[in-house]
C-alpha positions as YAML, in Angstrom:
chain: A
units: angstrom
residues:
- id: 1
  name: UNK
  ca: [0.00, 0.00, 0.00]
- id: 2
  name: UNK
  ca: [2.92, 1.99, 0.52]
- id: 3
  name: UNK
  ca: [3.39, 3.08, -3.20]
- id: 4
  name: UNK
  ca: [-0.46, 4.22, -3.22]
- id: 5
  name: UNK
  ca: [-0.02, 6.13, -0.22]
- id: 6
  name: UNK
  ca: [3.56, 7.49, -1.31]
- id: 7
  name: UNK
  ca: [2.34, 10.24, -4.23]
- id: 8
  name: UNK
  ca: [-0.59, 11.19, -2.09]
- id: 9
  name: UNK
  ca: [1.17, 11.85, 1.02]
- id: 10
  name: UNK
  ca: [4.37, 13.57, -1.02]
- id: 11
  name: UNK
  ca: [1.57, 15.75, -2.71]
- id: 12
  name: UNK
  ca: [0.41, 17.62, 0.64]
- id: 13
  name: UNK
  ca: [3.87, 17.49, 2.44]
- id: 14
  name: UNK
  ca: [5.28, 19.10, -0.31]
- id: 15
  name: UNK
  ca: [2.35, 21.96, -0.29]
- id: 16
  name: UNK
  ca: [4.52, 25.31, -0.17]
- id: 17
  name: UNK
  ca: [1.74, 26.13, 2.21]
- id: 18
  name: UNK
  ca: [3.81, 25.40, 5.92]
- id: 19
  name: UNK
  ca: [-0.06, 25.47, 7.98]
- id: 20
  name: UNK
  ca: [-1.18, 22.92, 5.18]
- id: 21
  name: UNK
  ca: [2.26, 20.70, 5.18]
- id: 22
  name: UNK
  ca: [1.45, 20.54, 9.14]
- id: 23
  name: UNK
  ca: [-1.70, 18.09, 8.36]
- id: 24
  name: UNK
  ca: [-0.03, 16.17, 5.77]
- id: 25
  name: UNK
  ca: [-0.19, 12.65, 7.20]
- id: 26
  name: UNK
  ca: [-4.23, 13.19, 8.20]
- id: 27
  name: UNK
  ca: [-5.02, 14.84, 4.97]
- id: 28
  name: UNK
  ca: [-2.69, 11.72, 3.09]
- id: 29
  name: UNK
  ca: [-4.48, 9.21, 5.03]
- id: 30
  name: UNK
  ca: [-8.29, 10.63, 4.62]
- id: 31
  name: UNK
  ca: [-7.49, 10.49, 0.63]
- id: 32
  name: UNK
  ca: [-5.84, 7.16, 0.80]
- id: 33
  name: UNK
  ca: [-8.84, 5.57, 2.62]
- id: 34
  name: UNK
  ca: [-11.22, 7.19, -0.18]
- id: 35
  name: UNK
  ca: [-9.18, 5.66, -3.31]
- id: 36
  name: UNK
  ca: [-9.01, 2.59, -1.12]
- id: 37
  name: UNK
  ca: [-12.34, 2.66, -1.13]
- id: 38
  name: UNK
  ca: [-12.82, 2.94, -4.89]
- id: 39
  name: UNK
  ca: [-9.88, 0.27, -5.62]
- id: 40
  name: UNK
  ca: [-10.33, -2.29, -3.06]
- id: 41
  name: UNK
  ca: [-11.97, -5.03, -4.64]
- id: 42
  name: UNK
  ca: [-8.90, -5.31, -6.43]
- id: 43
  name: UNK
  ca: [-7.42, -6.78, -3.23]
- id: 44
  name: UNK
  ca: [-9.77, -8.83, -1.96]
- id: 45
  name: UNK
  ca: [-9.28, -12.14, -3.63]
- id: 46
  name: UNK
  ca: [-12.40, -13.56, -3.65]
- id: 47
  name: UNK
  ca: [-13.76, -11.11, -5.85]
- id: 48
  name: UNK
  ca: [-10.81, -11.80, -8.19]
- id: 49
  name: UNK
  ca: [-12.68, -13.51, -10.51]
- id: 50
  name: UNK
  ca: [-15.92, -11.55, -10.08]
- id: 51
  name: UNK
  ca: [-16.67, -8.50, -12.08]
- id: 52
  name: UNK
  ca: [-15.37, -5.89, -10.07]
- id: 53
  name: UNK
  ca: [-12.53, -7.79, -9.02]
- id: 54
  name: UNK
  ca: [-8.84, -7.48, -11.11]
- id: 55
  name: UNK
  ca: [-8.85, -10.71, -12.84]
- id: 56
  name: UNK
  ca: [-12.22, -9.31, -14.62]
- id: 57
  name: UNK
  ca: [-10.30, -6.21, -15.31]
- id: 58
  name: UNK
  ca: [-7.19, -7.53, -16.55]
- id: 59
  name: UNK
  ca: [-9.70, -9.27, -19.09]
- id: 60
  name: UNK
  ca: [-11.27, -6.24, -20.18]
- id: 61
  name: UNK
  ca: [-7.78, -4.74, -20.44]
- id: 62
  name: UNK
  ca: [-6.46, -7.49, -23.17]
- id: 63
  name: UNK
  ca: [-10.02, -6.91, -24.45]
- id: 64
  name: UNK
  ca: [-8.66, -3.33, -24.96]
- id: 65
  name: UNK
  ca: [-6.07, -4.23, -26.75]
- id: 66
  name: UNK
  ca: [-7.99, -6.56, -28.89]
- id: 67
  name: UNK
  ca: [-9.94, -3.65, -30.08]
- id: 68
  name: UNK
  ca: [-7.58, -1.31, -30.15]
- id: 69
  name: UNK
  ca: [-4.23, -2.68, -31.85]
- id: 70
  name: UNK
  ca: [-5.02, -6.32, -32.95]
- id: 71
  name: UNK
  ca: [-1.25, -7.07, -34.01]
- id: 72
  name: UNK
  ca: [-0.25, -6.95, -29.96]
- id: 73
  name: UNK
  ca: [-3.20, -8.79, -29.09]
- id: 74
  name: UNK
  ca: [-1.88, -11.25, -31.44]
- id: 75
  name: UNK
  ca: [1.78, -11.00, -30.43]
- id: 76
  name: UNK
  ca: [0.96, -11.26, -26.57]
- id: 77
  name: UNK
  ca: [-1.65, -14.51, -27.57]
- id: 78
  name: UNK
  ca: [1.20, -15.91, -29.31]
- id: 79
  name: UNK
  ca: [3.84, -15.71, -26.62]
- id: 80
  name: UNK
  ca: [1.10, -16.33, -24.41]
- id: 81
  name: UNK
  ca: [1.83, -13.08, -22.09]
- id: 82
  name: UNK
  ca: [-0.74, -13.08, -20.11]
- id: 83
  name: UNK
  ca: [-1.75, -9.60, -18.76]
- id: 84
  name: UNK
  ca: [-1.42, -11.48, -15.09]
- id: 85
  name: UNK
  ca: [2.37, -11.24, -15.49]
- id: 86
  name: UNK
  ca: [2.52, -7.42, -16.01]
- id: 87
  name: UNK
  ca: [-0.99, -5.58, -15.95]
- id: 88
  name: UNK
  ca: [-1.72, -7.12, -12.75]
- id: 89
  name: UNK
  ca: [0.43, -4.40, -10.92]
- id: 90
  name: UNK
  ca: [0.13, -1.61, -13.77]
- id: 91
  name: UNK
  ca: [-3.66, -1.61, -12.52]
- id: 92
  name: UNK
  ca: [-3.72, -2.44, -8.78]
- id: 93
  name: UNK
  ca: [-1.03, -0.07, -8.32]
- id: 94
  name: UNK
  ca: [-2.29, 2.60, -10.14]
- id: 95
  name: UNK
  ca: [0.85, 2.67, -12.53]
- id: 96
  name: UNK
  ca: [2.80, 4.45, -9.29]
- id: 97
  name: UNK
  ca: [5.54, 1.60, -9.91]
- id: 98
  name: UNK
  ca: [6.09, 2.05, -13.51]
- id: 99
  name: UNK
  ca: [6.99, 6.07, -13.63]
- id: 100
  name: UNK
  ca: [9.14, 8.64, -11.88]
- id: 101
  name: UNK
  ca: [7.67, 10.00, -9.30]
- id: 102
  name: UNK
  ca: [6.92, 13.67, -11.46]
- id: 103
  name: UNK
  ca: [5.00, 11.15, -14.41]
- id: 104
  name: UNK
  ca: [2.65, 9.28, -11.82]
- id: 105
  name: UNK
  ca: [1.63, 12.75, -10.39]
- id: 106
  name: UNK
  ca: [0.59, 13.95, -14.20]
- id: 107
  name: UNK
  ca: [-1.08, 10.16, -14.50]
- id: 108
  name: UNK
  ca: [-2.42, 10.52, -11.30]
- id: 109
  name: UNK
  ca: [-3.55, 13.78, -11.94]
- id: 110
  name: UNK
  ca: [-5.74, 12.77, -14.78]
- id: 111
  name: UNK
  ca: [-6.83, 9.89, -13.88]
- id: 112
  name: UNK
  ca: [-8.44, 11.05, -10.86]
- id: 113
  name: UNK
  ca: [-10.03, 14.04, -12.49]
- id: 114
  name: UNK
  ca: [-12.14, 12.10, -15.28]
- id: 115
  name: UNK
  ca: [-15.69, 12.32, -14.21]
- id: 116
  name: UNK
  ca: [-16.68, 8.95, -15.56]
- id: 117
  name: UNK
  ca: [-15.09, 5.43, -14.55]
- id: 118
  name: UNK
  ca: [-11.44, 6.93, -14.20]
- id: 119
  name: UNK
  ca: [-10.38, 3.17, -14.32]
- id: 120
  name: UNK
  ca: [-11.81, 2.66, -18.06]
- id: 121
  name: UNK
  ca: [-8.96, 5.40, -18.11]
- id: 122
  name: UNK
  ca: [-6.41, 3.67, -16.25]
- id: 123
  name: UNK
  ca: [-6.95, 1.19, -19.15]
- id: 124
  name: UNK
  ca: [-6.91, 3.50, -21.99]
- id: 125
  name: UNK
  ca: [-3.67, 4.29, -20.14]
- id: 126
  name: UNK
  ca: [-1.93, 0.91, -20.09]
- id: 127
  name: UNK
  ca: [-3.29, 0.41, -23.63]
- id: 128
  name: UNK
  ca: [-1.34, 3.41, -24.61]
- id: 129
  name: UNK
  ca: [1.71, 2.07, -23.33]
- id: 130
  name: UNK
  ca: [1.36, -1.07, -25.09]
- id: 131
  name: UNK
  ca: [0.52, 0.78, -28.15]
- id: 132
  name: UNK
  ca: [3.84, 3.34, -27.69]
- id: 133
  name: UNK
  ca: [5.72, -0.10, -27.06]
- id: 134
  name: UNK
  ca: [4.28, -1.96, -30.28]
- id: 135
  name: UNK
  ca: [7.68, -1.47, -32.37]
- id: 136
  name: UNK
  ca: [9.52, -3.84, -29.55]
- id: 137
  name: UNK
  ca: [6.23, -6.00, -28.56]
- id: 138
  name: UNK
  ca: [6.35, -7.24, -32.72]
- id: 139
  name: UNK
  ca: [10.17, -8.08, -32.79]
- id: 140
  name: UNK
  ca: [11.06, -9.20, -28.83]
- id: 141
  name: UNK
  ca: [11.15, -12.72, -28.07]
- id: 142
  name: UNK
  ca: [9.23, -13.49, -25.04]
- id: 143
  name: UNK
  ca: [11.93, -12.89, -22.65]
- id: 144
  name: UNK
  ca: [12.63, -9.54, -23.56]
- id: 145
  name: UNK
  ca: [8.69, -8.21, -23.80]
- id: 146
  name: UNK
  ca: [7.85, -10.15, -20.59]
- id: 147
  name: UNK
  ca: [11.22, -7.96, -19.47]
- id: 148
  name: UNK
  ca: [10.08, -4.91, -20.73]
- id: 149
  name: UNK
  ca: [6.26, -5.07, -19.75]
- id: 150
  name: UNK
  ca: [7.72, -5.51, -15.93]
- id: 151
  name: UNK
  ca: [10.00, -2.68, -16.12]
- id: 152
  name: UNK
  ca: [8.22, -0.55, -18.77]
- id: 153
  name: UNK
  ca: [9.63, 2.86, -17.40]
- id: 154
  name: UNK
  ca: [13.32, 1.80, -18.18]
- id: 155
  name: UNK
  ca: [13.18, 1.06, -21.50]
- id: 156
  name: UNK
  ca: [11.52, 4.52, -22.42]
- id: 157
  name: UNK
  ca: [12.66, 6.64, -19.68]
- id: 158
  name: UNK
  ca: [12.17, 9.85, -20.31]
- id: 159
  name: UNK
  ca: [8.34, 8.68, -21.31]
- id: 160
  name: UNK
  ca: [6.71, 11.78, -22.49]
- id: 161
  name: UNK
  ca: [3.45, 11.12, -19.81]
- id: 162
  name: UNK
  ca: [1.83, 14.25, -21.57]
- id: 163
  name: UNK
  ca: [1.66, 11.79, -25.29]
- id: 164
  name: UNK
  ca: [0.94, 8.55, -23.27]
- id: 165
  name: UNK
  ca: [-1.98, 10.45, -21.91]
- id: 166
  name: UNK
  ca: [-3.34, 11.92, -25.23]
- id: 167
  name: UNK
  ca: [-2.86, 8.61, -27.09]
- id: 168
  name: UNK
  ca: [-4.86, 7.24, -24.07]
- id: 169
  name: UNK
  ca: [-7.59, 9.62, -24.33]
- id: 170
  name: UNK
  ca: [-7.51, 8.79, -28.43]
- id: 171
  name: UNK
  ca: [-7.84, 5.54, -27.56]
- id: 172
  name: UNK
  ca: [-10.82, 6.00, -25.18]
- id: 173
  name: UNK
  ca: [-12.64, 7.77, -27.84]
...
């Protein structure tokens, strides 16, 4: 939970307002608790294989992808790369572990400002980075894309979150 709680809690105890850094922690954990409570069926495992839980969603995601860009649908099929191995913690953990700090703020940011389901965006997201990967995805053996789905942020770090997002939002529409 710790790299949930990180971005919110660096957010307000970085506020350049001292009275408002004082309540950082309280202010950290009453936003915390509300995304928990719009992400947790993601961790309870009994609902894994419900719809709301992630196994559902990681099927929607490679759904996504179907749809969206059928030649890595048809690459990940073939190596059989199953979204468990690398969407699983793109989507519980909100892509915090895949960015620099600065880049999960600007996700973050968006995400959490969409007024409908901001977690059909959190999968126009990940499709996005699939799509801005598809040049590797098409020629990688399955070593090297299972390697570069789990450490996506190395392999195009500096990401430019500001044309991940727009493709996203292309995507969506």
């Amino acid at each position: 939970m710790n790299e949930l709680v990180g971005p919110i809690y660096y957010t307000f105890a970085s506020d350049p307002n001292k009275e408002w850094r004082e309540f950082a922690e309280a202010d950290a954990f009453f936003c915390f608790t509300n995304m928990m409570a719009d992400i947790r069926d993601n961790f309870v495992k009994s609902l894994d294989d419900s719809e709301w839980g992630i196994g559902r969603k990681m099927e929607y995601f490679l759904e996504k992808i179907r749809q969206k860009d059928a030649d890595i649908f048809h690459r990940l099929e073939k190596q059989d790369l199953k979204p468990q191995y690398f969407a699983f913690r793109w989507l519980t953990l909100l892509l915090s572990q895949e960015f620099p700090l600065p880049d999960v703020l600007q996700i973050w940011d968006s995400l959490f400002s969409t007024e409908k389901d901001r977690f059909e965006f959190l999968i126009h997201i990940c499709c996005a980075m699939l799509v801005h990967a598809k040049e590797r995805i098409l020629v990688n053996d399955f070593s090297a894309n299972m390697k570069l789905l789990q450490d996506y942020a190395s392999f195009f770090a500096p990401a430019d979150v500001h044309k991940l997002l727009e493709l996203a939002n292309t995507l969506m529409h």
